[in-house]
Amino acid sequence: MTIAQGAVELTNIVKRFSVDSPIILENVSLSVKPGEFVSLVGASGCGKSTLLNIIAGLETTTTGSVVLDGPPTLMFQEPALMPWLTAGKNIELALELSGVPRKARKPRAQELLELVHLERSYKQRPHELSGGMRQRVAIARALAQGRSVLLMDEPFAALDAITRDFLHEEITRIWKETGITIIFVTHNVREAVRLSQRVLLMSSRPGRIIREWDIGAEEPWRTDSTYSSYVSELANEITNNLREEIVRHAV
């Protein structure tokens, strides 16, 4: 099966870790278009991160298929930067592993640091950077791999509210500038609505996609005064559906 660059196609994904273990994911199908920003929300343990790991190739499926145009990049909650390397050298390491020639690495690393507004931090080590700055270096490092799909597993969960809001603006800007496809896992429903073009709700185990909200791409409300109220209303609707699913599963 051929697929467009940046597209992701999941068909009837089933996952269990052993023959006798419970089903983690059940018949999950999902089509993501090139350049789309999609968020997955759901209760803890519903299989969101497992699904991301399957797309990344870190986990195998029990049955079902995953089709991409090439390996994606996976970002975790922690930046996981090499503490003995500077911000620039962390990015250069990713470039080296991606086969970028030595002479091209430093200029490209500097370009990526400029993209995340850290052009002055090339020589700083991770301990000299704030949490938000480290996460921006991690984003630059992810982009250094030159892949068309970026998987983000709760990348802003450990940050304070002000830093998280700032990084929401940053990842939106970077997504628009690069045209990369993003699949984003979060427990923060408001975050999902604010960032995404589509929000998908997963059921409690076994994890299935049970509802979808199409938020759109470039609508005027993303910048006008109605945006905040729209986000709140839609986030409340999704949260209520999530609560109903958690209660249903608990009964």
Short mmCIF file of C-alpha atoms in Angstrom, two decimals:
data_model
loop_
_atom_site.label_atom_id
_atom_site.label_comp_id
_atom_site.label_asym_id
_atom_site.label_seq_id
_atom_site.Cartn_x
_atom_site.Cartn_y
_atom_site.Cartn_z
CA MET A 1 0.00 0.00 0.00
CA THR A 2 1.41 3.37 -1.01
CA ILE A 3 0.66 6.44 1.07
CA ALA A 4 1.26 10.18 0.76
CA GLN A 5 4.14 11.76 2.65
CA GLY A 6 3.01 12.66 6.16
CA ALA A 7 -0.13 10.53 6.06
CA VAL A 8 -0.86 7.84 8.66
CA GLU A 9 -3.25 4.94 8.12
CA LEU A 10 -4.23 2.57 10.94
CA THR A 11 -6.55 -0.32 10.16
CA ASN A 12 -8.24 -2.54 12.77
CA ILE A 13 -5.41 -2.34 15.30
CA VAL A 14 -5.69 -4.90 18.10
CA LYS A 15 -3.10 -5.05 20.87
CA ARG A 16 -2.60 -7.42 23.77
CA PHE A 17 0.76 -8.03 25.43
CA SER A 18 0.34 -11.79 25.71
CA VAL A 19 -2.16 -14.47 24.77
CA ASP A 20 -3.65 -14.48 28.27
CA SER A 21 -3.55 -10.72 28.89
CA PRO A 22 -6.50 -8.33 28.45
CA ILE A 23 -7.02 -6.56 25.14
CA ILE A 24 -5.45 -3.08 25.32
CA LEU A 25 -6.61 -1.78 21.94
CA GLU A 26 -9.56 -3.12 19.99
CA ASN A 27 -10.15 -2.51 16.28
CA VAL A 28 -8.65 0.98 16.19
CA SER A 29 -8.79 2.52 12.72
CA LEU A 30 -7.60 6.02 11.97
CA SER A 31 -6.67 8.03 8.89
CA VAL A 32 -4.54 11.14 9.36
CA LYS A 33 -3.96 13.43 6.38
CA PRO A 34 -0.57 14.98 5.57
CA GLY A 35 0.01 18.12 7.64
CA GLU A 36 -2.92 17.43 9.97
CA PHE A 37 -2.85 18.01 13.75
CA VAL A 38 -4.83 15.32 15.58
CA SER A 39 -5.15 14.85 19.36
CA LEU A 40 -6.08 11.71 21.28
CA VAL A 41 -7.77 12.06 24.66
CA GLY A 42 -9.11 9.42 27.04
CA ALA A 43 -8.92 8.05 30.56
CA SER A 44 -5.63 6.86 32.01
CA GLY A 45 -4.83 3.36 30.83
CA CYS A 46 -7.03 3.48 27.74
CA GLY A 47 -4.10 2.76 25.42
CA LYS A 48 -3.28 6.22 24.02
CA SER A 49 0.46 5.90 24.62
CA THR A 50 0.45 2.28 23.47
CA LEU A 51 -1.15 3.36 20.21
CA LEU A 52 1.50 6.06 19.78
CA ASN A 53 4.23 3.48 20.44
CA ILE A 54 2.71 1.21 17.79
CA ILE A 55 2.75 4.02 15.24
CA ALA A 56 6.36 4.77 16.22
CA GLY A 57 7.33 1.13 15.73
CA LEU A 58 8.26 0.60 19.40
CA GLU A 59 5.40 -1.87 19.87
CA THR A 60 4.01 -4.45 17.48
CA THR A 61 0.34 -5.01 16.81
CA THR A 62 -1.40 -8.25 17.65
CA THR A 63 -3.46 -7.81 14.48
CA GLY A 64 -4.09 -4.91 12.15
CA SER A 65 -1.84 -2.70 10.07
CA VAL A 66 0.05 0.59 10.33
CA VAL A 67 1.08 2.39 7.15
CA LEU A 68 3.29 5.50 7.01
CA ASP A 69 5.64 6.88 4.38
CA GLY A 70 8.59 6.38 6.74
CA PRO A 71 9.51 6.22 10.43
CA PRO A 72 8.00 9.00 12.58
CA THR A 73 9.61 10.97 15.39
CA LEU A 74 8.36 10.35 18.95
CA MET A 75 8.53 12.99 21.70
CA PHE A 76 7.91 12.05 25.32
CA GLN A 77 6.84 14.07 28.36
CA GLU A 78 10.47 14.52 29.43
CA PRO A 79 12.91 16.24 27.04
CA ALA A 80 15.55 13.51 27.66
CA LEU A 81 18.41 15.71 26.47
CA MET A 82 21.98 14.51 26.85
CA PRO A 83 23.09 16.50 29.95
CA TRP A 84 26.77 16.61 28.94
CA LEU A 85 25.97 18.15 25.53
CA THR A 86 24.97 21.73 24.80
CA ALA A 87 21.58 22.48 23.26
CA GLY A 88 23.23 22.80 19.87
CA LYS A 89 25.18 19.56 20.21
CA ASN A 90 22.02 17.68 21.26
CA ILE A 91 20.48 18.73 17.97
CA GLU A 92 23.65 17.98 16.03
CA LEU A 93 23.62 14.44 17.44
CA ALA A 94 20.15 13.91 15.95
CA LEU A 95 21.37 15.33 12.65
CA GLU A 96 24.38 12.98 12.71
CA LEU A 97 22.15 9.97 13.33
CA SER A 98 19.98 11.14 10.41
CA GLY A 99 22.98 11.10 8.09
CA VAL A 100 23.52 14.86 7.77
CA PRO A 101 27.16 15.61 6.75
CA ARG A 102 29.41 17.04 9.47
CA LYS A 103 29.82 20.48 7.88
CA ALA A 104 26.07 20.94 7.55
CA ARG A 105 25.19 20.01 11.13
CA LYS A 106 26.04 23.19 13.03
CA PRO A 107 24.32 25.56 10.56
CA ARG A 108 21.24 23.34 10.53
CA ALA A 109 21.23 23.10 14.35
CA GLN A 110 21.38 26.89 14.54
CA GLU A 111 18.47 27.16 12.09
CA LEU A 112 16.39 24.80 14.23
CA LEU A 113 17.22 26.72 17.40
CA GLU A 114 16.08 29.88 15.64
CA LEU A 115 12.86 28.12 14.69
CA VAL A 116 12.10 27.50 18.40
CA HIS A 117 13.35 30.99 19.39
CA LEU A 118 16.48 29.74 21.17
CA GLU A 119 19.14 31.05 18.82
CA ARG A 120 21.20 32.33 21.79
CA SER A 121 21.19 28.98 23.60
CA TYR A 122 23.43 26.96 21.29
CA LYS A 123 26.23 26.68 23.88
CA GLN A 124 24.02 26.23 26.95
CA ARG A 125 23.72 22.84 28.61
CA PRO A 126 20.32 21.48 29.69
CA HIS A 127 20.79 22.38 33.38
CA GLU A 128 21.20 26.01 32.35
CA LEU A 129 17.80 26.05 30.62
CA SER A 130 14.30 26.31 32.04
CA GLY A 131 11.83 23.43 31.62
CA GLY A 132 10.11 25.17 28.74
CA MET A 133 13.41 25.91 27.03
CA ARG A 134 14.52 22.29 27.37
CA GLN A 135 11.27 21.16 25.79
CA ARG A 136 11.79 23.58 22.91
CA VAL A 137 15.26 22.09 22.37
CA ALA A 138 13.60 18.67 22.35
CA ILE A 139 11.19 19.90 19.66
CA ALA A 140 14.12 21.19 17.60
CA ARG A 141 15.89 17.87 18.04
CA ALA A 142 12.76 16.03 16.90
CA LEU A 143 12.54 18.22 13.80
CA ALA A 144 16.24 17.59 13.13
CA GLN A 145 15.37 14.02 12.21
CA GLY A 146 13.67 15.36 9.09
CA ARG A 147 10.62 13.13 9.32
CA SER A 148 7.14 14.00 8.14
CA VAL A 149 5.23 12.73 11.20
CA LEU A 150 5.74 13.89 14.80
CA LEU A 151 4.20 11.89 17.65
CA MET A 152 3.91 13.79 20.94
CA ASP A 153 3.11 11.93 24.16
CA GLU A 154 1.96 14.51 26.74
CA PRO A 155 4.96 16.75 26.03
CA PHE A 156 3.73 19.69 28.12
CA ALA A 157 2.17 17.85 31.08
CA ALA A 158 4.99 18.59 33.53
CA LEU A 159 5.13 22.33 32.79
CA ASP A 160 3.48 25.19 34.64
CA ALA A 161 0.42 26.82 33.10
CA ILE A 162 2.17 29.93 31.78
CA THR A 163 4.98 27.95 30.14
CA ARG A 164 2.47 25.49 28.72
CA ASP A 165 0.42 28.29 27.15
CA PHE A 166 3.57 29.74 25.61
CA LEU A 167 4.54 26.36 24.16
CA HIS A 168 1.04 25.93 22.76
CA GLU A 169 1.67 29.05 20.69
CA GLU A 170 5.13 27.81 19.74
CA ILE A 171 4.07 24.34 18.59
CA THR A 172 1.19 25.85 16.59
CA ARG A 173 3.58 28.25 14.87
CA ILE A 174 6.13 25.48 14.17
CA TRP A 175 3.42 23.15 12.85
CA LYS A 176 2.21 25.83 10.44
CA GLU A 177 5.73 26.76 9.32
CA THR A 178 6.93 23.19 8.73
CA GLY A 179 3.74 21.49 7.51
CA ILE A 180 4.56 18.44 9.63
CA THR A 181 1.85 15.96 10.64
CA ILE A 182 1.30 15.81 14.42
CA ILE A 183 -0.47 13.16 16.48
CA PHE A 184 -0.71 14.46 20.03
CA VAL A 185 -1.64 12.55 23.20
CA THR A 186 -2.87 14.54 26.19
CA HIS A 187 -5.03 14.31 29.30
CA ASN A 188 -5.74 18.04 29.01
CA VAL A 189 -8.92 18.39 26.97
CA ARG A 190 -8.61 22.16 26.66
CA GLU A 191 -5.08 21.70 25.33
CA ALA A 192 -6.36 19.25 22.72
CA VAL A 193 -9.07 21.66 21.55
CA ARG A 194 -6.73 24.62 21.45
CA LEU A 195 -4.08 22.88 19.35
CA SER A 196 -5.85 20.42 17.11
CA GLN A 197 -7.82 20.21 13.92
CA ARG A 198 -9.45 17.01 15.19
CA VAL A 199 -9.90 15.59 18.68
CA LEU A 200 -10.51 11.86 19.08
CA LEU A 201 -11.95 10.37 22.27
CA MET A 202 -10.84 6.87 23.22
CA SER A 203 -12.86 4.51 25.35
CA SER A 204 -11.58 2.91 28.53
CA ARG A 205 -10.02 -0.50 28.05
CA PRO A 206 -10.18 -1.96 25.60
CA GLY A 207 -9.25 1.29 23.87
CA ARG A 208 -11.35 2.22 20.86
CA ILE A 209 -12.01 5.52 19.11
CA ILE A 210 -15.59 6.24 20.10
CA ARG A 211 -16.11 9.86 19.05
CA GLU A 212 -14.49 12.56 16.95
CA TRP A 213 -14.73 16.36 16.95
CA ASP A 214 -13.73 18.17 13.77
CA ILE A 215 -12.41 21.55 14.91
CA GLY A 216 -11.08 22.75 11.56
CA ALA A 217 -7.89 24.35 10.34
CA GLU A 218 -7.66 28.08 9.73
CA GLU A 219 -11.03 29.39 10.85
CA PRO A 220 -11.14 33.05 11.95
CA TRP A 221 -12.15 32.09 15.50
CA ARG A 222 -8.61 30.87 16.14
CA THR A 223 -7.54 34.50 16.39
CA ASP A 224 -10.68 36.49 17.15
CA SER A 225 -12.34 37.30 20.49
CA THR A 226 -14.73 34.34 20.33
CA TYR A 227 -11.89 31.83 20.40
CA SER A 228 -11.65 31.52 24.19
CA SER A 229 -15.37 30.90 24.66
CA TYR A 230 -15.41 28.40 21.80
CA VAL A 231 -12.54 26.45 23.33
CA SER A 232 -14.27 26.43 26.73
CA GLU A 233 -17.60 25.22 25.32
CA LEU A 234 -16.07 22.48 23.21
CA ALA A 235 -13.68 21.42 25.98
CA ASN A 236 -16.66 21.11 28.34
CA GLU A 237 -18.52 18.97 25.81
CA ILE A 238 -15.57 16.63 25.32
CA THR A 239 -14.90 16.48 29.08
CA ASN A 240 -18.52 15.51 29.72
CA ASN A 241 -18.25 12.71 27.17
CA LEU A 242 -15.01 11.57 28.79
CA ARG A 243 -16.63 11.53 32.23
CA GLU A 244 -19.58 9.53 30.92
CA GLU A 245 -17.19 6.98 29.46
CA ILE A 246 -15.24 6.69 32.72
CA VAL A 247 -18.47 6.24 34.72
CA ARG A 248 -19.81 3.69 32.22
CA HIS A 249 -16.61 1.68 32.48
CA ALA A 250 -16.62 1.83 36.28
CA VAL A 251 -20.17 0.44 36.62
#
